[in-house]
């Protein structure tokens, strides 16, 4: 009985210390844990999740990786004064950490959630906008074709 109690205690402590659950490349698993969907179309990615949040790790190119985090509630990464506002297509604005014309981190809120995108090596504005467009393509409300007829 003591061994069982010890195992239960270790499991509980593990979830308190690290609430993330690694789902490898299973977005359905991560969506169930987070409590919301994220229908990305990627290859060669890893995903982890916790209640209300999921994070997708994927390569931007041969040497750089991106961490894309979606949350059901707003979160501010930090309060550094270096945050700058950037504008993507459709006048969507995001807050970004920029150094030497490279974007290292940006975040924005949308109807479907709050997003944070990080690339430790930095990315160009066009690459950041490409990540934004990838999110917008799968998360934007789809307008049925009959509306235009």
Tab-separated table of N, CA and C in Angstrom:
chain	number	residue	atom	x	y	z
A	1	UNK	N	0.823	-1.193	0.000
A	1	UNK	CA	0.000	0.000	0.000
A	1	UNK	C	0.869	1.261	0.000
A	2	UNK	N	1.996	1.218	0.734
A	2	UNK	CA	2.878	2.384	0.781
A	2	UNK	C	3.484	2.667	-0.591
A	3	UNK	N	3.836	1.598	-1.327
A	3	UNK	CA	4.401	1.782	-2.662
A	3	UNK	C	3.370	2.427	-3.592
A	4	UNK	N	2.125	1.990	-3.504
A	4	UNK	CA	1.062	2.551	-4.335
A	4	UNK	C	0.879	4.036	-4.031
A	5	UNK	N	0.857	4.386	-2.752
A	5	UNK	CA	0.700	5.782	-2.350
A	5	UNK	C	1.881	6.618	-2.855
A	6	UNK	N	3.068	6.060	-2.824
A	6	UNK	CA	4.257	6.761	-3.303
A	6	UNK	C	4.167	6.997	-4.817
A	7	UNK	N	3.729	5.994	-5.554
A	7	UNK	CA	3.580	6.131	-7.000
A	7	UNK	C	2.546	7.207	-7.327
A	8	UNK	N	1.416	7.203	-6.646
A	8	UNK	CA	0.379	8.208	-6.856
A	8	UNK	C	0.926	9.598	-6.548
A	9	UNK	N	1.657	9.738	-5.474
A	9	UNK	CA	2.246	11.018	-5.102
A	9	UNK	C	3.228	11.504	-6.168
A	10	UNK	N	4.042	10.614	-6.704
A	10	UNK	CA	5.006	10.980	-7.748
A	10	UNK	C	4.273	11.448	-9.003
A	11	UNK	N	3.217	10.743	-9.377
A	11	UNK	CA	2.442	11.137	-10.557
A	11	UNK	C	1.809	12.511	-10.356
A	12	UNK	N	1.224	12.742	-9.198
A	12	UNK	CA	0.610	14.039	-8.902
A	12	UNK	C	1.653	15.148	-8.942
A	13	UNK	N	2.807	14.922	-8.343
A	13	UNK	CA	3.879	15.924	-8.347
A	13	UNK	C	4.367	16.199	-9.768
A	14	UNK	N	4.437	15.161	-10.592
A	14	UNK	CA	4.884	15.350	-11.975
A	14	UNK	C	3.932	16.273	-12.719
A	15	UNK	N	2.629	16.134	-12.520
A	15	UNK	CA	1.668	17.004	-13.195
A	15	UNK	C	1.673	18.406	-12.624
A	16	UNK	N	1.974	18.563	-11.360
A	16	UNK	CA	2.063	19.895	-10.772
A	16	UNK	C	3.309	20.601	-11.284
A	17	UNK	N	4.420	19.894	-11.338
A	17	UNK	CA	5.679	20.476	-11.792
A	17	UNK	C	5.647	20.743	-13.298
A	18	UNK	N	5.171	19.785	-14.081
A	18	UNK	CA	5.109	19.927	-15.529
A	18	UNK	C	3.727	19.493	-16.010
A	19	UNK	N	2.819	20.434	-16.175
A	19	UNK	CA	1.456	20.076	-16.575
A	19	UNK	C	1.321	19.684	-18.043
A	20	UNK	N	2.377	19.853	-18.846
A	20	UNK	CA	2.320	19.531	-20.267
A	20	UNK	C	2.305	18.021	-20.487
A	21	UNK	N	1.478	17.593	-21.422
A	21	UNK	CA	1.422	16.196	-21.844
A	21	UNK	C	1.879	16.149	-23.293
A	22	UNK	N	2.890	15.334	-23.565
A	22	UNK	CA	3.437	15.233	-24.912
A	22	UNK	C	2.588	14.286	-25.742
A	23	UNK	N	2.145	14.763	-26.884
A	23	UNK	CA	1.264	13.991	-27.766
A	23	UNK	C	1.963	13.599	-29.065
A	24	UNK	N	3.270	13.794	-29.141
A	24	UNK	CA	4.065	13.486	-30.323
A	24	UNK	C	3.497	14.211	-31.538
A	25	UNK	N	2.930	13.518	-32.534
A	25	UNK	CA	2.383	14.201	-33.711
A	25	UNK	C	0.861	14.048	-33.794
A	26	UNK	N	0.216	13.890	-32.646
A	26	UNK	CA	-1.221	13.642	-32.602
A	26	UNK	C	-1.981	14.908	-32.164
A	27	UNK	N	-2.434	15.689	-33.141
A	27	UNK	CA	-3.177	16.910	-32.822
A	27	UNK	C	-4.524	16.614	-32.169
A	28	UNK	N	-5.123	15.469	-32.482
A	28	UNK	CA	-6.389	15.102	-31.833
A	28	UNK	C	-6.197	14.903	-30.338
A	29	UNK	N	-5.118	14.237	-29.955
A	29	UNK	CA	-4.792	14.044	-28.539
A	29	UNK	C	-4.619	15.406	-27.857
A	30	UNK	N	-3.837	16.283	-28.475
A	30	UNK	CA	-3.575	17.602	-27.902
A	30	UNK	C	-4.859	18.427	-27.799
A	31	UNK	N	-5.715	18.323	-28.805
A	31	UNK	CA	-6.972	19.073	-28.799
A	31	UNK	C	-7.882	18.633	-27.659
A	32	UNK	N	-7.924	17.333	-27.399
A	32	UNK	CA	-8.745	16.826	-26.293
A	32	UNK	C	-8.234	17.337	-24.949
A	33	UNK	N	-6.937	17.361	-24.780
A	33	UNK	CA	-6.344	17.836	-23.524
A	33	UNK	C	-6.559	19.336	-23.362
A	34	UNK	N	-6.303	20.101	-24.434
A	34	UNK	CA	-6.428	21.562	-24.377
A	34	UNK	C	-7.885	21.999	-24.246
A	35	UNK	N	-8.794	21.224	-24.840
A	35	UNK	CA	-10.204	21.587	-24.776
A	35	UNK	C	-10.683	22.378	-25.984
A	36	UNK	N	-9.876	22.438	-27.037
A	36	UNK	CA	-10.254	23.114	-28.276
A	36	UNK	C	-9.471	22.509	-29.425
A	37	UNK	N	-9.973	22.705	-30.628
A	37	UNK	CA	-9.321	22.162	-31.805
A	37	UNK	C	-8.292	23.100	-32.393
A	38	UNK	N	-7.429	22.539	-33.212
A	38	UNK	CA	-6.430	23.309	-33.939
A	38	UNK	C	-6.073	22.506	-35.188
A	39	UNK	N	-6.857	22.654	-36.259
A	39	UNK	CA	-6.728	21.777	-37.425
A	39	UNK	C	-5.582	22.145	-38.367
A	40	UNK	N	-4.372	22.209	-37.858
A	40	UNK	CA	-3.228	22.562	-38.699
A	40	UNK	C	-2.934	21.461	-39.707
A	41	UNK	N	-2.379	21.866	-40.832
A	41	UNK	CA	-1.952	20.906	-41.841
A	41	UNK	C	-0.440	21.034	-41.971
A	42	UNK	N	0.270	20.274	-41.150
A	42	UNK	CA	1.727	20.311	-41.117
A	42	UNK	C	2.273	18.894	-41.241
A	43	UNK	N	3.529	18.809	-41.593
A	43	UNK	CA	4.226	17.536	-41.507
A	43	UNK	C	5.470	17.780	-40.664
A	44	UNK	N	5.985	16.732	-40.099
A	44	UNK	CA	7.219	16.816	-39.311
A	44	UNK	C	7.080	17.777	-38.124
A	45	UNK	N	6.093	17.542	-37.281
A	45	UNK	CA	5.873	18.385	-36.117
A	45	UNK	C	5.700	17.532	-34.860
A	46	UNK	N	5.818	18.182	-33.726
A	46	UNK	CA	5.549	17.580	-32.420
A	46	UNK	C	4.582	18.508	-31.701
A	47	UNK	N	3.771	17.945	-30.817
A	47	UNK	CA	2.792	18.762	-30.117
A	47	UNK	C	2.707	18.334	-28.657
A	48	UNK	N	2.515	19.311	-27.793
A	48	UNK	CA	2.253	19.041	-26.382
A	48	UNK	C	1.082	19.915	-25.972
A	49	UNK	N	0.400	19.512	-24.900
A	49	UNK	CA	-0.797	20.252	-24.495
A	49	UNK	C	-0.978	20.203	-22.992
A	50	UNK	N	-1.719	21.165	-22.496
A	50	UNK	CA	-2.221	21.174	-21.133
A	50	UNK	C	-3.590	21.834	-21.210
A	51	UNK	N	-4.339	21.811	-20.156
A	51	UNK	CA	-5.683	22.377	-20.178
A	51	UNK	C	-5.626	23.841	-20.612
A	52	UNK	N	-6.352	24.156	-21.684
A	52	UNK	CA	-6.444	25.530	-22.158
A	52	UNK	C	-5.318	25.995	-23.048
A	53	UNK	N	-4.350	25.116	-23.386
A	53	UNK	CA	-3.210	25.551	-24.178
A	53	UNK	C	-2.575	24.364	-24.889
A	54	UNK	N	-2.109	24.610	-26.123
A	54	UNK	CA	-1.302	23.599	-26.801
A	54	UNK	C	-0.165	24.280	-27.535
A	55	UNK	N	0.915	23.526	-27.757
A	55	UNK	CA	2.101	24.059	-28.419
A	55	UNK	C	2.538	23.090	-29.503
A	56	UNK	N	2.777	23.638	-30.698
A	56	UNK	CA	3.213	22.849	-31.843
A	56	UNK	C	4.641	23.268	-32.180
A	57	UNK	N	5.520	22.285	-32.316
A	57	UNK	CA	6.928	22.520	-32.650
A	57	UNK	C	7.157	21.985	-34.054
A	58	UNK	N	7.664	22.836	-34.969
A	58	UNK	CA	7.934	22.349	-36.315
A	58	UNK	C	9.087	23.136	-36.925
A	59	UNK	N	9.756	22.545	-37.920
A	59	UNK	CA	10.893	23.234	-38.552
A	59	UNK	C	10.432	24.312	-39.524
A	60	UNK	N	11.036	25.482	-39.419
A	60	UNK	CA	10.792	26.555	-40.381
A	60	UNK	C	11.628	26.292	-41.637
A	61	UNK	N	12.829	25.809	-41.422
A	61	UNK	CA	13.717	25.384	-42.499
A	61	UNK	C	14.699	24.369	-41.924
A	62	UNK	N	15.826	24.165	-42.577
A	62	UNK	CA	16.779	23.137	-42.144
A	62	UNK	C	17.434	23.428	-40.794
A	63	UNK	N	17.494	24.707	-40.407
A	63	UNK	CA	18.208	25.048	-39.171
A	63	UNK	C	17.359	25.760	-38.122
A	64	UNK	N	16.180	26.249	-38.509
A	64	UNK	CA	15.363	27.010	-37.568
A	64	UNK	C	14.049	26.288	-37.268
A	65	UNK	N	13.626	26.391	-36.014
A	65	UNK	CA	12.369	25.791	-35.577
A	65	UNK	C	11.422	26.862	-35.073
A	66	UNK	N	10.133	26.571	-35.165
A	66	UNK	CA	9.091	27.473	-34.703
A	66	UNK	C	8.298	26.763	-33.612
A	67	UNK	N	7.944	27.512	-32.576
A	67	UNK	CA	7.020	27.024	-31.554
A	67	UNK	C	5.777	27.889	-31.651
A	68	UNK	N	4.668	27.271	-32.003
A	68	UNK	CA	3.402	27.958	-32.172
A	68	UNK	C	2.492	27.535	-31.019
A	69	UNK	N	2.109	28.480	-30.189
A	69	UNK	CA	1.281	28.188	-29.020
A	69	UNK	C	-0.101	28.809	-29.206
A	70	UNK	N	-1.122	28.009	-28.937
A	70	UNK	CA	-2.497	28.508	-28.959
A	70	UNK	C	-3.071	28.350	-27.564
A	71	UNK	N	-3.773	29.394	-27.114
A	71	UNK	CA	-4.370	29.379	-25.784
A	71	UNK	C	-5.829	29.816	-25.877
A	72	UNK	N	-6.615	29.303	-24.962
A	72	UNK	CA	-8.025	29.702	-24.925
A	72	UNK	C	-8.225	31.007	-24.173
A	73	UNK	N	-7.211	31.455	-23.446
A	73	UNK	CA	-7.319	32.721	-22.722
A	73	UNK	C	-6.071	33.557	-22.983
A	74	UNK	N	-6.219	34.858	-22.859
A	74	UNK	CA	-5.108	35.760	-23.144
A	74	UNK	C	-3.998	35.589	-22.126
A	75	UNK	N	-2.779	35.627	-22.623
A	75	UNK	CA	-1.621	35.576	-21.735
A	75	UNK	C	-0.561	36.503	-22.294
A	76	UNK	N	0.099	37.212	-21.435
A	76	UNK	CA	1.174	38.114	-21.850
A	76	UNK	C	2.479	37.423	-21.510
A	77	UNK	N	3.345	37.320	-22.492
A	77	UNK	CA	4.593	36.611	-22.288
A	77	UNK	C	5.467	37.334	-21.268
A	78	UNK	N	5.643	38.600	-21.442
A	78	UNK	CA	6.356	39.423	-20.467
A	78	UNK	C	6.069	40.893	-20.766
A	79	UNK	N	6.589	41.767	-19.960
A	79	UNK	CA	6.303	43.201	-20.104
A	79	UNK	C	7.513	43.999	-20.565
A	80	UNK	N	8.349	43.402	-21.402
A	80	UNK	CA	9.519	44.116	-21.891
A	80	UNK	C	9.109	45.329	-22.719
A	81	UNK	N	9.865	46.416	-22.632
A	81	UNK	CA	9.516	47.613	-23.402
A	81	UNK	C	9.820	47.463	-24.895
A	82	UNK	N	10.504	46.398	-25.307
A	82	UNK	CA	10.893	46.238	-26.707
A	82	UNK	C	9.758	45.781	-27.611
A	83	UNK	N	8.566	45.516	-27.076
A	83	UNK	CA	7.460	45.065	-27.908
A	83	UNK	C	7.128	46.126	-28.940
A	84	UNK	N	6.962	45.709	-30.190
A	84	UNK	CA	6.582	46.606	-31.272
A	84	UNK	C	5.337	46.049	-31.950
A	85	UNK	N	4.519	46.937	-32.460
A	85	UNK	CA	3.338	46.484	-33.179
A	85	UNK	C	3.703	46.267	-34.640
A	86	UNK	N	3.287	45.126	-35.183
A	86	UNK	CA	3.456	44.846	-36.608
A	86	UNK	C	2.078	44.564	-37.194
A	87	UNK	N	1.948	44.758	-38.486
A	87	UNK	CA	0.654	44.568	-39.158
A	87	UNK	C	0.798	43.552	-40.271
A	88	UNK	N	-0.058	42.539	-40.248
A	88	UNK	CA	-0.086	41.531	-41.305
A	88	UNK	C	-1.189	41.865	-42.291
A	89	UNK	N	-1.368	40.980	-43.262
A	89	UNK	CA	-2.444	41.159	-44.248
A	89	UNK	C	-3.769	41.335	-43.519
A	90	UNK	N	-4.710	41.959	-44.184
A	90	UNK	CA	-6.033	42.220	-43.610
A	90	UNK	C	-5.951	43.107	-42.370
A	91	UNK	N	-4.868	43.867	-42.216
A	91	UNK	CA	-4.673	44.798	-41.098
A	91	UNK	C	-4.731	44.122	-39.736
A	92	UNK	N	-4.346	42.867	-39.656
A	92	UNK	CA	-4.275	42.173	-38.369
A	92	UNK	C	-2.988	42.603	-37.692
A	93	UNK	N	-3.102	43.120	-36.476
A	93	UNK	CA	-1.905	43.580	-35.773
A	93	UNK	C	-1.466	42.543	-34.746
A	94	UNK	N	-0.166	42.534	-34.510
A	94	UNK	CA	0.432	41.625	-33.538
A	94	UNK	C	1.511	42.392	-32.786
A	95	UNK	N	1.798	41.957	-31.594
A	95	UNK	CA	2.907	42.508	-30.821
A	95	UNK	C	4.120	41.621	-31.074
A	96	UNK	N	5.284	42.231	-31.314
A	96	UNK	CA	6.459	41.448	-31.689
A	96	UNK	C	7.716	41.924	-30.976
A	97	UNK	N	8.622	40.972	-30.758
A	97	UNK	CA	9.974	41.281	-30.298
A	97	UNK	C	10.869	41.189	-31.523
A	98	UNK	N	11.442	42.336	-31.914
A	98	UNK	CA	12.234	42.428	-33.133
A	98	UNK	C	13.631	42.918	-32.772
A	99	UNK	N	14.629	42.275	-33.365
A	99	UNK	CA	16.019	42.703	-33.177
A	99	UNK	C	16.754	42.450	-34.485
A	100	UNK	N	17.491	43.433	-34.950
A	100	UNK	CA	18.245	43.324	-36.202
A	100	UNK	C	17.352	42.876	-37.358
A	101	UNK	N	16.166	43.449	-37.443
A	101	UNK	CA	15.190	43.157	-38.495
A	101	UNK	C	14.715	41.704	-38.508
A	102	UNK	N	14.873	41.007	-37.416
A	102	UNK	CA	14.367	39.644	-37.298
A	102	UNK	C	13.314	39.599	-36.193
A	103	UNK	N	12.251	38.873	-36.446
A	103	UNK	CA	11.182	38.692	-35.460
A	103	UNK	C	11.469	37.407	-34.695
A	104	UNK	N	11.616	37.539	-33.388
A	104	UNK	CA	11.908	36.379	-32.552
A	104	UNK	C	10.655	35.832	-31.886
A	105	UNK	N	9.676	36.707	-31.673
A	105	UNK	CA	8.462	36.305	-30.984
A	105	UNK	C	7.357	37.272	-31.365
A	106	UNK	N	6.175	36.749	-31.659
A	106	UNK	CA	5.031	37.639	-31.846
A	106	UNK	C	3.778	36.952	-31.339
A	107	UNK	N	2.828	37.759	-30.937
A	107	UNK	CA	1.572	37.186	-30.467
A	107	UNK	C	0.412	38.078	-30.878
A	108	UNK	N	-0.762	37.440	-30.987
A	108	UNK	CA	-1.975	38.162	-31.354
A	108	UNK	C	-3.179	37.371	-30.864
A	109	UNK	N	-4.273	38.074	-30.729
A	109	UNK	CA	-5.529	37.448	-30.338
A	109	UNK	C	-6.473	37.418	-31.517
A	110	UNK	N	-7.312	36.405	-31.559
A	110	UNK	CA	-8.300	36.265	-32.618
A	110	UNK	C	-9.562	35.660	-32.021
A	111	UNK	N	-10.591	35.593	-32.815
A	111	UNK	CA	-11.856	35.036	-32.345
A	111	UNK	C	-11.695	33.585	-31.869
A	112	UNK	N	-10.777	32.854	-32.504
A	112	UNK	CA	-10.619	31.437	-32.191
A	112	UNK	C	-9.602	31.161	-31.090
A	113	UNK	N	-8.914	32.193	-30.568
A	113	UNK	CA	-7.949	31.974	-29.497
A	113	UNK	C	-6.843	33.012	-29.511
A	114	UNK	N	-5.838	32.757	-28.714
A	114	UNK	CA	-4.676	33.638	-28.594
A	114	UNK	C	-3.453	32.846	-29.033
A	115	UNK	N	-2.588	33.487	-29.799
A	115	UNK	CA	-1.475	32.803	-30.433
A	115	UNK	C	-0.148	33.471	-30.098
A	116	UNK	N	0.855	32.649	-29.872
A	116	UNK	CA	2.218	33.102	-29.661
A	116	UNK	C	3.102	32.276	-30.585
A	117	UNK	N	3.960	32.943	-31.348
A	117	UNK	CA	4.836	32.257	-32.285
A	117	UNK	C	6.267	32.671	-31.970
A	118	UNK	N	7.126	31.675	-31.737
A	118	UNK	CA	8.513	31.942	-31.349
A	118	UNK	C	9.476	31.218	-32.279
A	119	UNK	N	10.525	31.917	-32.670
A	119	UNK	CA	11.628	31.325	-33.415
A	119	UNK	C	12.899	31.863	-32.780
A	120	UNK	N	13.618	31.024	-32.065
A	120	UNK	CA	14.790	31.475	-31.309
A	120	UNK	C	15.883	32.071	-32.196
A	121	UNK	N	15.937	31.638	-33.446
A	121	UNK	CA	16.948	32.157	-34.365
A	121	UNK	C	16.458	33.382	-35.119
A	122	UNK	N	15.192	33.729	-34.986
A	122	UNK	CA	14.608	34.880	-35.670
A	122	UNK	C	14.088	34.509	-37.051
A	123	UNK	N	13.091	35.280	-37.508
A	123	UNK	CA	12.527	35.072	-38.838
A	123	UNK	C	12.240	36.422	-39.468
A	124	UNK	N	12.142	36.430	-40.777
A	124	UNK	CA	11.841	37.665	-41.490
A	124	UNK	C	10.353	37.987	-41.310
A	125	UNK	N	9.985	39.218	-41.695
A	125	UNK	CA	8.576	39.595	-41.640
A	125	UNK	C	7.753	38.674	-42.539
A	126	UNK	N	8.264	38.376	-43.735
A	126	UNK	CA	7.534	37.514	-44.667
A	126	UNK	C	7.334	36.104	-44.087
A	127	UNK	N	8.344	35.585	-43.407
A	127	UNK	CA	8.205	34.261	-42.788
A	127	UNK	C	7.180	34.305	-41.659
A	128	UNK	N	7.219	35.373	-40.849
A	128	UNK	CA	6.241	35.514	-39.769
A	128	UNK	C	4.830	35.635	-40.342
A	129	UNK	N	4.696	36.409	-41.413
A	129	UNK	CA	3.391	36.555	-42.042
A	129	UNK	C	2.916	35.223	-42.627
A	130	UNK	N	3.849	34.413	-43.109
A	130	UNK	CA	3.503	33.086	-43.610
A	130	UNK	C	2.934	32.201	-42.507
A	131	UNK	N	3.526	32.279	-41.316
A	131	UNK	CA	3.005	31.520	-40.168
A	131	UNK	C	1.616	32.035	-39.814
A	132	UNK	N	1.461	33.362	-39.807
A	132	UNK	CA	0.145	33.942	-39.525
A	132	UNK	C	-0.894	33.443	-40.536
A	133	UNK	N	-0.546	33.473	-41.836
A	133	UNK	CA	-1.485	33.032	-42.867
A	133	UNK	C	-1.857	31.563	-42.691
A	134	UNK	N	-0.887	30.733	-42.295
A	134	UNK	CA	-1.166	29.312	-42.059
A	134	UNK	C	-2.223	29.167	-40.960
A	135	UNK	N	-2.093	29.958	-39.897
A	135	UNK	CA	-3.071	29.919	-38.806
A	135	UNK	C	-4.418	30.436	-39.302
A	136	UNK	N	-4.400	31.569	-39.999
A	136	UNK	CA	-5.645	32.168	-40.484
A	136	UNK	C	-6.384	31.224	-41.430
A	137	UNK	N	-5.647	30.505	-42.263
A	137	UNK	CA	-6.282	29.595	-43.220
A	137	UNK	C	-7.093	28.502	-42.533
A	138	UNK	N	-6.622	28.021	-41.396
A	138	UNK	CA	-7.341	26.923	-40.728
A	138	UNK	C	-8.280	27.409	-39.631
A	139	UNK	N	-8.078	28.619	-39.134
A	139	UNK	CA	-8.876	29.094	-38.008
A	139	UNK	C	-9.955	30.110	-38.376
A	140	UNK	N	-9.777	30.802	-39.502
A	140	UNK	CA	-10.758	31.827	-39.886
A	140	UNK	C	-12.103	31.177	-40.178
A	141	UNK	N	-13.183	31.840	-39.785
A	141	UNK	CA	-14.500	31.300	-40.108
A	141	UNK	C	-14.654	31.191	-41.623
A	142	UNK	N	-15.137	30.073	-42.056
A	142	UNK	CA	-15.322	29.848	-43.489
A	142	UNK	C	-16.687	30.401	-43.928
A	143	UNK	N	-16.672	31.241	-44.942
A	143	UNK	CA	-17.904	31.805	-45.467
A	143	UNK	C	-18.402	30.876	-46.572
A	144	UNK	N	-19.608	30.350	-46.442
A	144	UNK	CA	-20.097	29.416	-47.451
A	144	UNK	C	-20.221	30.093	-48.818
A	145	UNK	N	-20.003	29.309	-49.871
A	145	UNK	CA	-20.037	29.843	-51.242
A	145	UNK	C	-21.386	30.450	-51.589
A	146	UNK	N	-22.488	29.928	-51.016
A	146	UNK	CA	-23.811	30.432	-51.366
A	146	UNK	C	-24.001	31.892	-50.951
A	147	UNK	N	-23.182	32.393	-50.016
A	147	UNK	CA	-23.302	33.786	-49.579
A	147	UNK	C	-22.978	34.727	-50.742
A	148	UNK	N	-22.066	34.317	-51.612
A	148	UNK	CA	-21.635	35.173	-52.709
A	148	UNK	C	-22.570	35.106	-53.917
A	149	UNK	N	-23.509	34.179	-53.918
A	149	UNK	CA	-24.431	34.028	-55.076
A	149	UNK	C	-25.650	34.890	-54.927
